[in-house]
Short mmCIF file of C-alpha atoms and ligand atoms in Angstrom, two decimals:
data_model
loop_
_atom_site.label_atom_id
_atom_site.label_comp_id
_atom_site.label_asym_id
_atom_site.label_seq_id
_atom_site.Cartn_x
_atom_site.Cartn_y
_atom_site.Cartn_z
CA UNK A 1 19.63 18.43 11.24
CA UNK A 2 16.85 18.37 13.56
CA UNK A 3 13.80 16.51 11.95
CA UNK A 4 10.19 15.76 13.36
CA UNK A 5 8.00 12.80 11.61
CA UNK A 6 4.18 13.02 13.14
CA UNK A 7 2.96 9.48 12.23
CA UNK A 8 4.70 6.52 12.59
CA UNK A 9 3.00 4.05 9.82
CA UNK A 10 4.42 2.76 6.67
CA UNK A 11 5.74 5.98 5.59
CA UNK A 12 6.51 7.47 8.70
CA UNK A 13 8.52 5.58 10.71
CA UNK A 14 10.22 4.31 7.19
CA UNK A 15 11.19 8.41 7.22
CA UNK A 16 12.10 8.64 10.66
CA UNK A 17 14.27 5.83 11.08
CA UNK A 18 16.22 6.22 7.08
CA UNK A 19 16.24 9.70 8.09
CA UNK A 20 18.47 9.13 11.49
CA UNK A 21 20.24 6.62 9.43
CA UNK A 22 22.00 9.08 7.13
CA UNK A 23 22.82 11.11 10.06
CA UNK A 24 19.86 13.03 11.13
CA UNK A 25 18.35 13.95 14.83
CA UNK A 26 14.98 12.52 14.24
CA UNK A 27 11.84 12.51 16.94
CA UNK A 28 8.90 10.73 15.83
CA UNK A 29 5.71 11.25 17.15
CA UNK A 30 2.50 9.29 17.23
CA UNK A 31 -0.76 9.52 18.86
CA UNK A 32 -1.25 5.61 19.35
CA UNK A 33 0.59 5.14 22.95
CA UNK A 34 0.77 1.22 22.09
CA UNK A 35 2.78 1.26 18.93
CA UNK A 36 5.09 4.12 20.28
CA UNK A 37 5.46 1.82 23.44
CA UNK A 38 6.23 -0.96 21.07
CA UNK A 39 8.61 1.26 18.59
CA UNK A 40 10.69 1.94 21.76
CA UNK A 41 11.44 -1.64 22.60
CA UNK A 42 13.18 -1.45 19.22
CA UNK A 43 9.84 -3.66 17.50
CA UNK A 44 8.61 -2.39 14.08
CA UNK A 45 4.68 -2.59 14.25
CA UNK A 46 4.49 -3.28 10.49
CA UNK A 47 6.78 -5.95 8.59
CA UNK A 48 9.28 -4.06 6.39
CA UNK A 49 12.36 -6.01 5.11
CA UNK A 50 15.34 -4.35 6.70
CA UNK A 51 13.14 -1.72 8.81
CA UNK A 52 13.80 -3.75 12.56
CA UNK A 53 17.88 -3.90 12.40
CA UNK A 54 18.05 -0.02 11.43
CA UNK A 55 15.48 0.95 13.84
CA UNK A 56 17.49 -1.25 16.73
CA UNK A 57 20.91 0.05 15.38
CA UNK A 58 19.37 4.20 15.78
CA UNK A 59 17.60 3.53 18.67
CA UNK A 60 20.98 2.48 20.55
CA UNK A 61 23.01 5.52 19.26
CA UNK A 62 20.37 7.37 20.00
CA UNK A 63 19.23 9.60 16.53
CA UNK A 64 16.00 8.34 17.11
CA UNK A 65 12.97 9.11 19.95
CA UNK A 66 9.88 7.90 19.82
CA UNK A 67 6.97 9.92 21.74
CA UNK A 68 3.34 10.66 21.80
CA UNK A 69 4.24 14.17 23.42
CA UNK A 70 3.15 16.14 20.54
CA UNK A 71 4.45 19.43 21.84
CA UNK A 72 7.84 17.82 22.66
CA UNK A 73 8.19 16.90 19.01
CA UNK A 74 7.35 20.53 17.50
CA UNK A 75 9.70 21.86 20.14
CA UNK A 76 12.50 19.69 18.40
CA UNK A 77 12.34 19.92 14.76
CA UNK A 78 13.31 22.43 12.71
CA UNK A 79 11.86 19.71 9.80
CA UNK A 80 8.55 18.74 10.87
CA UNK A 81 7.49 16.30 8.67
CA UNK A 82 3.69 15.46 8.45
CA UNK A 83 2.96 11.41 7.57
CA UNK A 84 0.06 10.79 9.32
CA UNK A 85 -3.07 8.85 7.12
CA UNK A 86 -5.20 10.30 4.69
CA UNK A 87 -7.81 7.48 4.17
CA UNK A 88 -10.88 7.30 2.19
CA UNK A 89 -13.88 8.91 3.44
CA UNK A 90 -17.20 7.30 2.12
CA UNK A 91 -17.41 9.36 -0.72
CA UNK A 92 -14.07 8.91 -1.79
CA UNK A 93 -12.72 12.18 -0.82
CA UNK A 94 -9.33 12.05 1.41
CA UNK A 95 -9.56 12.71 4.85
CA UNK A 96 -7.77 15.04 6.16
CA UNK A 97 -8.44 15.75 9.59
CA UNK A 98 -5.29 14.10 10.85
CA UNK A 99 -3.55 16.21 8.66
CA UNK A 100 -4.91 19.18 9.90
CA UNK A 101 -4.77 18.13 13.43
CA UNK A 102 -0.76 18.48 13.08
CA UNK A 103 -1.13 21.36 11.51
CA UNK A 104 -3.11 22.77 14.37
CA UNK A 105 -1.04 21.32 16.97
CA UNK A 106 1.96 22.83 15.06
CA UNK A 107 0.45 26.66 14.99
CA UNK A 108 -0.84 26.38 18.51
CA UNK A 109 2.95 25.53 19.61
CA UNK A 110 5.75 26.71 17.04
CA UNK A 111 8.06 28.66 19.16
CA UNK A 112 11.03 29.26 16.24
CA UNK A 113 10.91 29.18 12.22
CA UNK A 114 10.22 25.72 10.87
CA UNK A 115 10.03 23.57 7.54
CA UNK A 116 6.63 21.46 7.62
CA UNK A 117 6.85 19.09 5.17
CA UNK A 118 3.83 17.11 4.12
CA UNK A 119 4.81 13.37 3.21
CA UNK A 120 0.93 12.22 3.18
CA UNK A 121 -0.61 12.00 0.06
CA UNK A 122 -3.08 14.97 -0.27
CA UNK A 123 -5.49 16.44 -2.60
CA UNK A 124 -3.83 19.43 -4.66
CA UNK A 125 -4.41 22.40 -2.65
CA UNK A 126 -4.16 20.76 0.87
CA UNK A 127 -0.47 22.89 1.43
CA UNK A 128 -2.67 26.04 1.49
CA UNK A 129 -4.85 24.65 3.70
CA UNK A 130 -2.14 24.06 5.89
CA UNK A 131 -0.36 26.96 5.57
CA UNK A 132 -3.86 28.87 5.90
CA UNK A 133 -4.06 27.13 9.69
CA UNK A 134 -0.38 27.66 10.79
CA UNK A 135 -0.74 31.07 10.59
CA UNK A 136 -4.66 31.23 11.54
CA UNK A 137 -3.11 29.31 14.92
CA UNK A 138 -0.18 32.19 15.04
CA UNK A 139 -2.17 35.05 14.65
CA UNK A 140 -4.82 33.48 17.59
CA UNK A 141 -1.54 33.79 19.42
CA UNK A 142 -0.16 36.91 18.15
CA UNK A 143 3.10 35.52 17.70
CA UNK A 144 5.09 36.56 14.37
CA UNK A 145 6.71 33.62 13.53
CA UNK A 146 7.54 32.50 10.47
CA UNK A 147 7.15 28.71 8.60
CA UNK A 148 7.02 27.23 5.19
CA UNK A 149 5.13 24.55 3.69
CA UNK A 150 6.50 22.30 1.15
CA UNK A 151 4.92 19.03 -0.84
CA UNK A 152 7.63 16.09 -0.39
CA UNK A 153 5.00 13.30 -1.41
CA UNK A 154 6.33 9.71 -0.68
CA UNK A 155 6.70 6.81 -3.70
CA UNK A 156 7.91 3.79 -1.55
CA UNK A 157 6.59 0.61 -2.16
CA UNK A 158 6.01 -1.45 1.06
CA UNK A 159 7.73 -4.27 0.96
CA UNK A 160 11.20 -2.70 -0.62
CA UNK A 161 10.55 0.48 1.73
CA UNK A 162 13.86 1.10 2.97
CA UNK A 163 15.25 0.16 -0.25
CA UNK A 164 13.13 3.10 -2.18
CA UNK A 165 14.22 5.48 0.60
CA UNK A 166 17.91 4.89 0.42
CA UNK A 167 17.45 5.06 -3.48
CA UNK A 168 14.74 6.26 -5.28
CA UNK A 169 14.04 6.86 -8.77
CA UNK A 170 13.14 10.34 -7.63
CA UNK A 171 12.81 12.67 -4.68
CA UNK A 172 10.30 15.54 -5.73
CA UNK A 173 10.00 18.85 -3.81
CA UNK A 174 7.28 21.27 -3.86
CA UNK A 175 7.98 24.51 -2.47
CA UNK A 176 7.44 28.42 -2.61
CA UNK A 177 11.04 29.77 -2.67
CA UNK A 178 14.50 29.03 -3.58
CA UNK A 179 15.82 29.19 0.09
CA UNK A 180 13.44 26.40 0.88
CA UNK A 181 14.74 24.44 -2.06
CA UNK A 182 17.60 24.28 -0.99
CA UNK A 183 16.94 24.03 2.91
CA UNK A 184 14.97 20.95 1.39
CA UNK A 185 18.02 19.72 -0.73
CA UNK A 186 20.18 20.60 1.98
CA UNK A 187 18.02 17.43 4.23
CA UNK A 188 18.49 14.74 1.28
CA UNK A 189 21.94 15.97 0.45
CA UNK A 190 23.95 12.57 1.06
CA UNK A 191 21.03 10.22 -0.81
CA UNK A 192 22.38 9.25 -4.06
CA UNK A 193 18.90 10.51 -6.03
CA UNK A 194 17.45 13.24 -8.50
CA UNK A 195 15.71 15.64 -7.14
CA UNK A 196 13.27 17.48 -8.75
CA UNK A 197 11.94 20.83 -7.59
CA UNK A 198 8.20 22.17 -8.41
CA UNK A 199 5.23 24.48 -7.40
CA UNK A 200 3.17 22.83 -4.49
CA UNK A 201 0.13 22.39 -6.36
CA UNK A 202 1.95 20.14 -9.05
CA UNK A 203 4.20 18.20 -6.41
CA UNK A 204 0.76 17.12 -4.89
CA UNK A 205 -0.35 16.53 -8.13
CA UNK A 206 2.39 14.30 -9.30
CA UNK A 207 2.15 11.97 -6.22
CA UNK A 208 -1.70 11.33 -7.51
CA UNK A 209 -0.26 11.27 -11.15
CA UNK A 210 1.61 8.39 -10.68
CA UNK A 211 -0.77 6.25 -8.42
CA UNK A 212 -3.18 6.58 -10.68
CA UNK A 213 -1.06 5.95 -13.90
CA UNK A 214 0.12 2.53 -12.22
CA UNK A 215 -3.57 1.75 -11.55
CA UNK A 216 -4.45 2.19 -14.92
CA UNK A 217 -1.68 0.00 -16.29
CA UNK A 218 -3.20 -2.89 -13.97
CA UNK A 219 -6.68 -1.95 -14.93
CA UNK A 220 -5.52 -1.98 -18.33
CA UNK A 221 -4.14 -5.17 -18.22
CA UNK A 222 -6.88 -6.77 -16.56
CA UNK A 223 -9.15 -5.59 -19.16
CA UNK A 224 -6.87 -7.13 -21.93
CA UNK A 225 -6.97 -10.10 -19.79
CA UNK A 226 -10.92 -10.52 -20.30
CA UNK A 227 -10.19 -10.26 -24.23
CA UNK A 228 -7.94 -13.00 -24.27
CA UNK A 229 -10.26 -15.42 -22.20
CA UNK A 230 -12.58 -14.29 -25.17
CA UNK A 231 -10.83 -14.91 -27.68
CA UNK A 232 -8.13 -18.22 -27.04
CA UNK A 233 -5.53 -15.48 -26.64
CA UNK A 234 -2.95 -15.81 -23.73
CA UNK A 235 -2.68 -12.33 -21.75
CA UNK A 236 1.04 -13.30 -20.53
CA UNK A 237 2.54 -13.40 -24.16
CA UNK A 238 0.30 -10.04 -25.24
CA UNK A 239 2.51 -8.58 -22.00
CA UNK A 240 5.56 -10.27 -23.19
CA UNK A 241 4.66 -8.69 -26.43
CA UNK A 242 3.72 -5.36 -25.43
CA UNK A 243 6.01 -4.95 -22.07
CA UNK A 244 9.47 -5.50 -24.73
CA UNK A 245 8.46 -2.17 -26.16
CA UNK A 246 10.67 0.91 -24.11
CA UNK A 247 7.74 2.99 -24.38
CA UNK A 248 5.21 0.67 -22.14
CA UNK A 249 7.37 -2.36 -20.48
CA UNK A 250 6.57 -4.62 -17.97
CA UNK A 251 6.05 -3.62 -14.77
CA UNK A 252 2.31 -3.31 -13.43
CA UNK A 253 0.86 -5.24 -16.51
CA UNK A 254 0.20 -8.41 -14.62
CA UNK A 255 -3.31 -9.65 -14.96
CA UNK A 256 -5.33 -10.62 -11.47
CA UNK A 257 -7.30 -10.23 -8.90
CA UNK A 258 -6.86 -6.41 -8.73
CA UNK A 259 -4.97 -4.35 -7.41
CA UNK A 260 -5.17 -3.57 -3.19
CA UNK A 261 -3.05 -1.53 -0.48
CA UNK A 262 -3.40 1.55 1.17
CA UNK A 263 -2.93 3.70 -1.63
CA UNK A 264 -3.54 2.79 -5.24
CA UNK A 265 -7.37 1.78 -4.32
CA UNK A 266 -8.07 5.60 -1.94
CA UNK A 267 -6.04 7.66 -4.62
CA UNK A 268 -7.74 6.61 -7.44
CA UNK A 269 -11.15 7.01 -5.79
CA UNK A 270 -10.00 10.39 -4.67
CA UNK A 271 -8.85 11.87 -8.03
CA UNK A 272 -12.63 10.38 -8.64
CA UNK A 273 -13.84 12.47 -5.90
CA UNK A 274 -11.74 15.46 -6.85
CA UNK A 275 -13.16 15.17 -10.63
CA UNK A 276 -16.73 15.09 -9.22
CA UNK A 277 -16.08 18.23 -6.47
CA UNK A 278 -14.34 20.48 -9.64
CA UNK A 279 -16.66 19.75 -12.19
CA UNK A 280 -14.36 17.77 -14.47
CA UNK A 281 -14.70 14.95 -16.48
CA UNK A 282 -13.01 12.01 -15.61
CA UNK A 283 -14.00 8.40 -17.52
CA UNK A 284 -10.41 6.74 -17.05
CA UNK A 285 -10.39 6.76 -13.67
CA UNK A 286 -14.01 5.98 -12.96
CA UNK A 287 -13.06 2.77 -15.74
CA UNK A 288 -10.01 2.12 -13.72
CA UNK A 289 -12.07 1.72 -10.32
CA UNK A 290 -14.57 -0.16 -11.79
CA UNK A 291 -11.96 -2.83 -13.30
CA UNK A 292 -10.75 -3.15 -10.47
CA UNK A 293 -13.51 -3.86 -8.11
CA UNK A 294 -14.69 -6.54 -11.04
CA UNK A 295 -11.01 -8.02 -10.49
CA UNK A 296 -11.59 -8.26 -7.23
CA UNK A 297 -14.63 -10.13 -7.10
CA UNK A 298 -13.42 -12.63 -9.71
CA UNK A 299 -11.98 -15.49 -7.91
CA UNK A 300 -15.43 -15.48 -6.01
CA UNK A 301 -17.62 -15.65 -9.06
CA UNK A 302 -15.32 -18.07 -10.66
CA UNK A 303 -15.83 -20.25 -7.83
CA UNK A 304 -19.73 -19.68 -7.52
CA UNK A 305 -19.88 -20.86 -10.84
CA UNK A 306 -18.02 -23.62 -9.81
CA UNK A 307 -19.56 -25.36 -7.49
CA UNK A 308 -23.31 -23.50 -7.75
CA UNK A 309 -23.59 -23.97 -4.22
CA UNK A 310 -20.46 -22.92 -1.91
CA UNK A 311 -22.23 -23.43 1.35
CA UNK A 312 -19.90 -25.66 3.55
CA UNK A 313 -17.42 -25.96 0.78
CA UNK A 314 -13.89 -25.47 2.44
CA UNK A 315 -11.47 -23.27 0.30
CA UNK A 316 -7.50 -23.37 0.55
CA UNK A 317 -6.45 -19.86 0.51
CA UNK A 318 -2.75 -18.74 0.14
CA UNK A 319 -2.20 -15.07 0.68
CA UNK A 320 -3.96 -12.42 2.69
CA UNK A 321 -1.55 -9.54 2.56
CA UNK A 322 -2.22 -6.85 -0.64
CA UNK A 323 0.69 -8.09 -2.16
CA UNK A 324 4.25 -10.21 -1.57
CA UNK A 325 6.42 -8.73 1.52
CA UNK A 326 3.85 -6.96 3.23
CA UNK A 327 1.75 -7.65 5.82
CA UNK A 328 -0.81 -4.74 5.07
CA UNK A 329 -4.36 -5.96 4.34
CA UNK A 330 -5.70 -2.36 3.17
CA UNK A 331 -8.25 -3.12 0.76
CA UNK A 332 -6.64 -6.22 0.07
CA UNK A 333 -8.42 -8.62 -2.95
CA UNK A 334 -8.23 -11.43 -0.42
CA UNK A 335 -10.74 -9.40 1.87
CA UNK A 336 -13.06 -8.63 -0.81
CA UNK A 337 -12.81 -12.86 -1.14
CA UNK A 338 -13.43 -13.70 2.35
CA UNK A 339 -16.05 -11.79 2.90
CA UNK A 340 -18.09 -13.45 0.09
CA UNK A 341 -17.04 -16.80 0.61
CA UNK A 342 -18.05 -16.45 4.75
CA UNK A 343 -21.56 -14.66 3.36
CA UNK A 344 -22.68 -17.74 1.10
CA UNK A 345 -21.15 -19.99 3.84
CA UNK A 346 -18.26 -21.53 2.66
CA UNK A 347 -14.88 -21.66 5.16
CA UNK A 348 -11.64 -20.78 4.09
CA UNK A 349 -8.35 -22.04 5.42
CA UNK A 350 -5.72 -19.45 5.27
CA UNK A 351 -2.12 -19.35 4.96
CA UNK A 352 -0.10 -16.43 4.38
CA UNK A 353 4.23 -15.61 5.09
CA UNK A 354 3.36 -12.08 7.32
CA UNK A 355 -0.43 -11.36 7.16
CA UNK A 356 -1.59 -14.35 9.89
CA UNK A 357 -1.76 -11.50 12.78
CA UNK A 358 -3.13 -8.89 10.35
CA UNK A 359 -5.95 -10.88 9.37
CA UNK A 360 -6.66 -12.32 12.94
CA UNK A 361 -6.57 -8.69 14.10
CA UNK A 362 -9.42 -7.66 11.39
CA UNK A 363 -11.29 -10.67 11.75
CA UNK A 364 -11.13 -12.15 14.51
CA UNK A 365 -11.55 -15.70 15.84
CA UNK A 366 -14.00 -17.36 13.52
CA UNK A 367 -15.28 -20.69 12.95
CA UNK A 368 -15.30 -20.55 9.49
CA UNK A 369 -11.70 -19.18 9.33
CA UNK A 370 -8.93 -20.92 10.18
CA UNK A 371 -5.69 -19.37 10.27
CA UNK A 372 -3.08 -22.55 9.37
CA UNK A 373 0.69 -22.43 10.59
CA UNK A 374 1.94 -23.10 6.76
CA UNK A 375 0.58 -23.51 3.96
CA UNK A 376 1.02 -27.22 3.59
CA UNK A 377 -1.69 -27.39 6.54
CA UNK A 378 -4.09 -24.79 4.67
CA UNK A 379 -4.76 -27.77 1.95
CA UNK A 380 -5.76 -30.68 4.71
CA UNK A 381 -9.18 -31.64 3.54
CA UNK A 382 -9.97 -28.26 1.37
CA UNK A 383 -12.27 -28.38 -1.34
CA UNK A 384 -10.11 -26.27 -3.85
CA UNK A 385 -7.11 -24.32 -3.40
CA UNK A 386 -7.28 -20.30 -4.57
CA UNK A 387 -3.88 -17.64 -4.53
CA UNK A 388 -4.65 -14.03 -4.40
CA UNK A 389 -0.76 -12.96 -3.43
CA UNK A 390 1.99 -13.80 -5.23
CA UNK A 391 4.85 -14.54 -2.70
CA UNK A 392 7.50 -16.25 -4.13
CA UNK A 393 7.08 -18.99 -1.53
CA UNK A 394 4.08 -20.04 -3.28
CA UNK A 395 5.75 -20.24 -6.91
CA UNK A 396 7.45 -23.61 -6.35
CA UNK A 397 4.97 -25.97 -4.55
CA UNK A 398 4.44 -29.76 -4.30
CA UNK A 399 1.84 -30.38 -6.98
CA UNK A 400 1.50 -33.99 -6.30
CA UNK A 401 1.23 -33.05 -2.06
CA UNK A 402 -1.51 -30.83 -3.43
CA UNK A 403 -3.10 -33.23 -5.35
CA UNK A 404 -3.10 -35.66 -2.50
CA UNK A 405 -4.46 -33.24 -0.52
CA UNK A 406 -7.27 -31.51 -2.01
CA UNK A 407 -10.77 -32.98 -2.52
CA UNK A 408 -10.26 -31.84 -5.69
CA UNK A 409 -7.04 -31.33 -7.90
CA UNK A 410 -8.23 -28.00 -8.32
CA UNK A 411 -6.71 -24.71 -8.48
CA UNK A 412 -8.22 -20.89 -8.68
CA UNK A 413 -4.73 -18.74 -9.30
CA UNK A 414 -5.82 -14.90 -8.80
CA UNK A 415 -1.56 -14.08 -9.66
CA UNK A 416 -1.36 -16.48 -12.95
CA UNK A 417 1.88 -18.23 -11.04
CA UNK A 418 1.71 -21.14 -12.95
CA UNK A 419 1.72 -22.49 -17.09
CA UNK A 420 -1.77 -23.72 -17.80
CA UNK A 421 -0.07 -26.42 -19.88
CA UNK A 422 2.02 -27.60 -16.78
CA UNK A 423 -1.14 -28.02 -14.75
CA UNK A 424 -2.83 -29.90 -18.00
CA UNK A 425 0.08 -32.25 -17.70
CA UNK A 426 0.06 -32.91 -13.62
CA UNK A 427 -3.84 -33.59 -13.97
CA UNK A 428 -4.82 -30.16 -12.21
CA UNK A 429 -7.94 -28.56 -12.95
CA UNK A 430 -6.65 -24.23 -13.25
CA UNK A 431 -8.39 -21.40 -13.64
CA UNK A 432 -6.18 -18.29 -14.13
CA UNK A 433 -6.64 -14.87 -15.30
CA UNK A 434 -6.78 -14.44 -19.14
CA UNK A 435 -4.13 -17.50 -20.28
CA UNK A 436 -5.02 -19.48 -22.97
CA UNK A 437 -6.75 -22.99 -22.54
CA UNK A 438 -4.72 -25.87 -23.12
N1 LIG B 1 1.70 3.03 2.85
C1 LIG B 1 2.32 3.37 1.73
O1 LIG B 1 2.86 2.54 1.03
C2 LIG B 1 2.35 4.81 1.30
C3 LIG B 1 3.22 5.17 0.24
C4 LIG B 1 3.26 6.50 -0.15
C5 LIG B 1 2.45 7.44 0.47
N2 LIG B 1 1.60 7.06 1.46
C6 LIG B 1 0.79 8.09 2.12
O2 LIG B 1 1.42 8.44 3.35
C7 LIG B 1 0.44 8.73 4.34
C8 LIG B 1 0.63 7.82 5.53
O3 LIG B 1 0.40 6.49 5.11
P1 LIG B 1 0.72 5.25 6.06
O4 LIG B 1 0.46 4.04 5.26
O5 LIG B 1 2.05 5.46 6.69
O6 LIG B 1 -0.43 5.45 7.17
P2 LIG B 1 -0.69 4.62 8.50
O7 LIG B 1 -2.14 4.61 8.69
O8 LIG B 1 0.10 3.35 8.45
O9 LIG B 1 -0.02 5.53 9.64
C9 LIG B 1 -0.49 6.76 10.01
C10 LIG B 1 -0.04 7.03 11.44
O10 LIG B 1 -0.35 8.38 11.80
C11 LIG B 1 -0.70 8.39 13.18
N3 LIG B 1 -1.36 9.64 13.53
C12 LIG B 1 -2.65 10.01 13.31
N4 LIG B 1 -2.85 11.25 13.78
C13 LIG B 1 -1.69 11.68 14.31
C14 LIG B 1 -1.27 12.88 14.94
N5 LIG B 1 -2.10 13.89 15.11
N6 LIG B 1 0.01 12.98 15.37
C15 LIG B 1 0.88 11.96 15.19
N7 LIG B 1 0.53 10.79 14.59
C16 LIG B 1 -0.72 10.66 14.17
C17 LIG B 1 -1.54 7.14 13.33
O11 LIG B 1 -1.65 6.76 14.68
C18 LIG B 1 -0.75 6.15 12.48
O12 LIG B 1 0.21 5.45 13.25
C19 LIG B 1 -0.92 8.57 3.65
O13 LIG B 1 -1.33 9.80 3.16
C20 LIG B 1 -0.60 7.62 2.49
O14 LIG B 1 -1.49 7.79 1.41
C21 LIG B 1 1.56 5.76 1.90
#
């Protein structure tokens, strides 16, 4: 089938190149000439495990284009998927003019029937809007073609991207008829994966739904964390404890430094937004935002306390990216961390697997940050050593090299990696995130 992705980010080019892969004739289009230029020398501009050899391998048998010619790319598809970015605006609200650029582009230039699909996460109600401009752009041209709009929101997790593609839990399709159902299961026909078919108001909806329900079970945790530091209580065994029970289990219950990324932090503040703009109610999600920006600022205060004064104090930090296997710093914890540390003075000395470039990009050259080439050299001479991202590479390290090391055998852990009682026994001074003292 003929398939157009606009947007070539995380989702985006993750959709274009899985969707040549099972046999599609995919175009992608972006507007930003440098990572198209890039793209076509068969190099992924984000780090996604497995994303470079499919994009190399479609590239040479040519199912896959990469172009910034807009009108090239409508002309193509008969599946024009939208995937462009939907960030925060300052009030929390998404914003969706790149969303509604496509869909400009797409009425000003649609010459036969098309699918547009919208993969970016949008507010419930954005497919109207949508559809409302298609046809506002057709009727300024007095053309009478037709289009539909369907909700196919996106649930990959960066890092295992390709992975969640080639085999998700779910696929969910919002859409106004039955012959776009099954144009839409038609598409997806050889993944092995439910699909599950909806209005477009609740497949936008659901895509929200289950952002904000992981949030929550962070948030949650986090705030079960703060009663076990209360209380002697260890907030690993309540998870053990809780997560064995079917109805709750483990995953997202891990107490830290909050969560980060490019969507779990904007979709929660937009369901926050979209409570305000409606009139509703909405305490969770205000609670879960607020937990989480307290998470977030945790390490920093733990370390104030510290040393009282922080000014040229030199701080060992492993991990930049949001989380392991990415090298997205979108709202990341460890930015909320810099930022406070560089304000009161201190220096950090970074290390992190995929970030380094990400964070050199955002920041800059700086002489209080010093981007080290493992994380071995991020120790040399530090004050204290603090881990906001739990990649597995930092799970196993040489205590005793650390020890040596440091100024201090002190450790701030922002993941809980390691057993309080093991760092009692190696002589290391750790601070974690709602474990009980030993
Ligand atoms: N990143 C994730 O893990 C993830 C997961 C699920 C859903 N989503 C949602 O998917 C959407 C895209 O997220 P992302 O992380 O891929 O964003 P991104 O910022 O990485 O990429 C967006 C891309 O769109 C391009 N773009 C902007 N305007 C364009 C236009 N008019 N035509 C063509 N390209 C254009 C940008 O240049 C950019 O390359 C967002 O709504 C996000 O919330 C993201």
């Amino acid at each position: 089938m003929k398939i157009t992705v606009f947007g070539t980010g995380y989702v985006g080019l993750v959709t274009g190149i899985c969707l040549a892969e099972i046999g599609h004739d995919v175009v992608c289009v972006d507007t930003n000439a440098d990572k198209i230029n890039m793209i076509k020398q068969g190099k992924s501009p984000i780090y996604e495990r497995g994303l470079d050899e499919l994009l190399t391998k479609n590239l040479a048998a040519k199912k896959i284009v990469f172009t910034t010619d807009t009108i090239m790319g409508i002309d193509h598809g008969d599946y024009l998927f939208i995937a462009v970015g939907t960030p925060s605006s300052g009030d929390g609200s998404a914003d969706l003019q790149y969303v509604y650029t496509v869909a400009r582009d797409i009425g000003q230039n649609l010459k036969r029937h098309a699918v547009v699909i919208n993969k970016s996460t949008v507010p419930v109600g954005t497919g109207d809007k949508v559809k409302a401009i298609i046809q506002k752009e057709l009727d300024k041209r007095q053309v009478d073609i037709g289009f539909d709009v369907v909700s196919n929101p996106e649930f990959l997790k960066q890092g295992d991207a390709v992975q969640d593609f080639m085999k998700s839990d779910r696929i969910i399709i919002g859409a106004e008829n039955d012959e776009v159902f099954k144009k839409m299961c038609n598409l997806y026909e050889s993944l092995p994966t439910k699909i599950v078919l909806m209005d477009v108001h609740s497949a936008e909806l659901s895509k929200y739904a289950a952002n904000a329900f992981l949030a929550t079970k962070i948030s949650f945790i986090n705030e079960i964390a703060q009663f076990a530091e209360k209380f002697d209580a260890d907030v690993e065994k309540v998870r053990e404890g809780i997560g064995s029970d079917s109805r709750i289990g483990y995953n997202f219950l891990q107490a830290g430094c909050g969560y980060g990324g490019s969507c779990f932090p904007k979709d929660v503040s937009a369901l926050v937004w979209m409570a305000r703009e409606y009139g509703l109610e909405s305490p969770l999600f205000n609670a879960v935002e607020n937990i989480n920006l307290r998470q977030k600022h945790l390490v920093f205060n733990r370390l104030k306390k510290y040393f009282t004064d922080l000014e040229g104090k030199v701080i060992a930090l492993w991990g930049l990216s949001f989380k392991p296997n990415t090298d997205d710093m979108r709202d990341a914890p460890s930015k909320v961390l810099l930022e406070s540390l560089w304000r009161v003075g201190a220096k950090v000395q970074a290390f992190d697997p995929v970030a380094m470039d990400e964070a050199e990009r955002i920041y800059g050259k700086r002489n209080d940050f010093k981007l080290c080439k493992t994380k071995e050299e991020a120790l040399d001479n530090a004050d204290v050593l603090v881990i906001v991202t739990e990649w597995d590479d930092f799970r196993k390290p040489d205590f005793e090299l650390i020890k040596t090391k440091l100024q201090r055998p002190v450790i701030f852990d922002g993941r809980n990696l390691f057993s309080p009682n093991q760092m009692k026994d190696l002589g290391i001074e750790y601070y974690c995130i709602g474990r009980k003292k030993s």
